[in-house]
Short mmCIF file of C-alpha atoms in Angstrom, two decimals:
data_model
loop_
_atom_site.label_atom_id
_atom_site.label_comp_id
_atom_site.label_asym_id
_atom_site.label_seq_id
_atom_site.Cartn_x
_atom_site.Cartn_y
_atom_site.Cartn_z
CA UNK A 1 0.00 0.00 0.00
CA UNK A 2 1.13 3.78 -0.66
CA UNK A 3 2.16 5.77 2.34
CA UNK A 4 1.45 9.06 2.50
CA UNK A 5 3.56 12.01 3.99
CA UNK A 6 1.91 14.60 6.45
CA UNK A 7 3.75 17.55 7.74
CA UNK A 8 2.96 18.29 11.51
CA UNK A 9 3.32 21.75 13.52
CA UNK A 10 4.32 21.89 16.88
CA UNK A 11 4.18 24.94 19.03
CA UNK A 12 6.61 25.14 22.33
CA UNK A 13 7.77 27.35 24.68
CA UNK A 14 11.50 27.53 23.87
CA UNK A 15 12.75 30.12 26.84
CA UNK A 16 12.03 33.55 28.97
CA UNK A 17 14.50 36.26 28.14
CA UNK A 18 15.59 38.52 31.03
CA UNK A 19 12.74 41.19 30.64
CA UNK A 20 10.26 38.30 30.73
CA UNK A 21 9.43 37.95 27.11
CA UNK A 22 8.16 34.76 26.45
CA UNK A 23 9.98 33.06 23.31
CA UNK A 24 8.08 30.10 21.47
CA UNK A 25 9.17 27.86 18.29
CA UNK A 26 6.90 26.94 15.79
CA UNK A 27 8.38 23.34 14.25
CA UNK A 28 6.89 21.63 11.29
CA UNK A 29 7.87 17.89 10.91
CA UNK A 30 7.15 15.47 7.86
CA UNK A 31 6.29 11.86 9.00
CA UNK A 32 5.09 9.27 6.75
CA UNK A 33 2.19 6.90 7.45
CA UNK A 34 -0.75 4.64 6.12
CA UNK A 35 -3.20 7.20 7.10
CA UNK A 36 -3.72 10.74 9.57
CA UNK A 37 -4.37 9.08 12.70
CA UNK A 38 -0.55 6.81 12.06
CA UNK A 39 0.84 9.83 11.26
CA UNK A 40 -0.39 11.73 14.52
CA UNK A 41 0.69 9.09 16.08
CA UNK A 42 4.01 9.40 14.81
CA UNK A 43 4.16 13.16 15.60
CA UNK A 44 2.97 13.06 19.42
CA UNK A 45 5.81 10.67 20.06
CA UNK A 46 8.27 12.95 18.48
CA UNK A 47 7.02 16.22 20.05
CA UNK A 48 7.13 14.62 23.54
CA UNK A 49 10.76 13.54 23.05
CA UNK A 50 11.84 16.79 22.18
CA UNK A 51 10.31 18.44 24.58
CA UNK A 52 11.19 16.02 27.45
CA UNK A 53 15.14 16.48 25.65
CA UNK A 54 14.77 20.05 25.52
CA UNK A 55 12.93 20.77 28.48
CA UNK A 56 10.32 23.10 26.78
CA UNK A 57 7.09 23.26 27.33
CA UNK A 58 5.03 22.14 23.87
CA UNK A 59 1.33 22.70 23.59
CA UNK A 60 -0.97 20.04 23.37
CA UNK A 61 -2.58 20.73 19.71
CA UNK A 62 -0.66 20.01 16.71
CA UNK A 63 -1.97 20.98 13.37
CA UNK A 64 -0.85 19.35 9.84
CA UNK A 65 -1.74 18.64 6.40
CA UNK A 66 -0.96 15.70 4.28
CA UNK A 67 1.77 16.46 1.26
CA UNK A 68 1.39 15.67 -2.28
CA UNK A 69 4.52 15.72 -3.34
CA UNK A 70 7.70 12.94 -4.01
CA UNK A 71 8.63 11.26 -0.86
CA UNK A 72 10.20 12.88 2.19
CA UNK A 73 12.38 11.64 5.27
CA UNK A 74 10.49 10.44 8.15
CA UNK A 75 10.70 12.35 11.13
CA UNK A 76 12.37 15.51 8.97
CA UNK A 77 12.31 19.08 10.59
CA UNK A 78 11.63 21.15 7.95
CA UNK A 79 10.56 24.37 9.22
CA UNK A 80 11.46 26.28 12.82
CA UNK A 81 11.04 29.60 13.56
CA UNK A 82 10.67 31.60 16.68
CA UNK A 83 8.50 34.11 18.42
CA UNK A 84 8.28 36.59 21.08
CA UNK A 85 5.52 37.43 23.37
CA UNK A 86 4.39 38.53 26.54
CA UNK A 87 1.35 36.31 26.52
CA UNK A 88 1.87 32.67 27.99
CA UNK A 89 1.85 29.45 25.87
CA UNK A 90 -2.01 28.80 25.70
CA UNK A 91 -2.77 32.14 25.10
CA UNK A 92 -0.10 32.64 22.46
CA UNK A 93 -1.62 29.35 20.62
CA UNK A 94 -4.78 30.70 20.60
CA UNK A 95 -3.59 34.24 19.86
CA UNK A 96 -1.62 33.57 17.13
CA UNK A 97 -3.28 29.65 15.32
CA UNK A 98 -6.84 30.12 17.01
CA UNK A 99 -7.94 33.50 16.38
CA UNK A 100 -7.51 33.71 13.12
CA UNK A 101 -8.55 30.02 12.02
CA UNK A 102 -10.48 29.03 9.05
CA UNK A 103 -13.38 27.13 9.30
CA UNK A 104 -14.72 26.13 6.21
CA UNK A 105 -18.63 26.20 5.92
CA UNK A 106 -20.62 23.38 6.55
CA UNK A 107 -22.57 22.25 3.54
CA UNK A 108 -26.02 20.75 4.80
CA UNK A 109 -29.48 21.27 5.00
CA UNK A 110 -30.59 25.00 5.60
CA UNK A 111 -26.47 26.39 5.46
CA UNK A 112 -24.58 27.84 2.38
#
C-alpha cells in the first residue's frame, strides 16, 4: 500500500528572556504513514521527546496537512522559527493559530 507524507506543527515554549518575554518555536515535521491518525501518532511521540530532551514546554494541539509531493524523510524538521511574546503558551496558541482560524462552511441542510 502507498504511504502518505503529512507535515505536523508543533508549538513550544522555547525560553524567557531577562525582561520576561516569552519566546516560542513553531516546528513543522514530515512523517510518513498509512493514514492521519498513524501519522499523529508518529508526531505526538516525536514532540514529547523533544520536549522532554529540551525541556520546553510544547502545547498540546498540533496541526498538519498531508503532502502531495515525491517522498520525504520520516521524522524531517523542515521548518522552525521563533517568536516573542508577553502572553503565555495557551494564550499565544490561541492568539496567534486560534484566532484567526479558518473554518470552512458546513454544507447541509438550511447552510450555504
Amino acid at each position: 500500500p502507498l504511504m502518505s507524507w503529512y507535515a505536523i506543527r508543533t508549538v513550544d515554549h522555547f525560553g524567557t528572556k531577562p525582561n520576561d518575554v516569552n519566546v516560542f518555536e513553531e516546528r513543522i515535521v514530515v512523517f510518513e504513514g498509512g493514514n492521519w491518525d498513524e501519522a499523529m501518532t508518529k508526531a505526538a511521540v516525536e514532540a514529547h521527546t523533544y520536549s522532554t530532551e529540551t525541556g520546553f514546554a510544547r502545547h498540546p494541539d498540533q496541526s498538519g496537512y498531508e503532502q502531495d509531493g515525491d517522498a520525504l524523510i520520516d521524522g524531517y524538521e523542515v521548518w522552525s522559527v521563533l517568536f516573542e511574546s508577553t502572553l503565555d503558551l495557551s494564550a499565544f496558541y490561541d492568539a496567534r493559530y486560534k484566532a484567526c482560524e479558518y473554518v470552512p462552511p458546513r454544507h447541509g441542510r438550511g447552510q450555504a
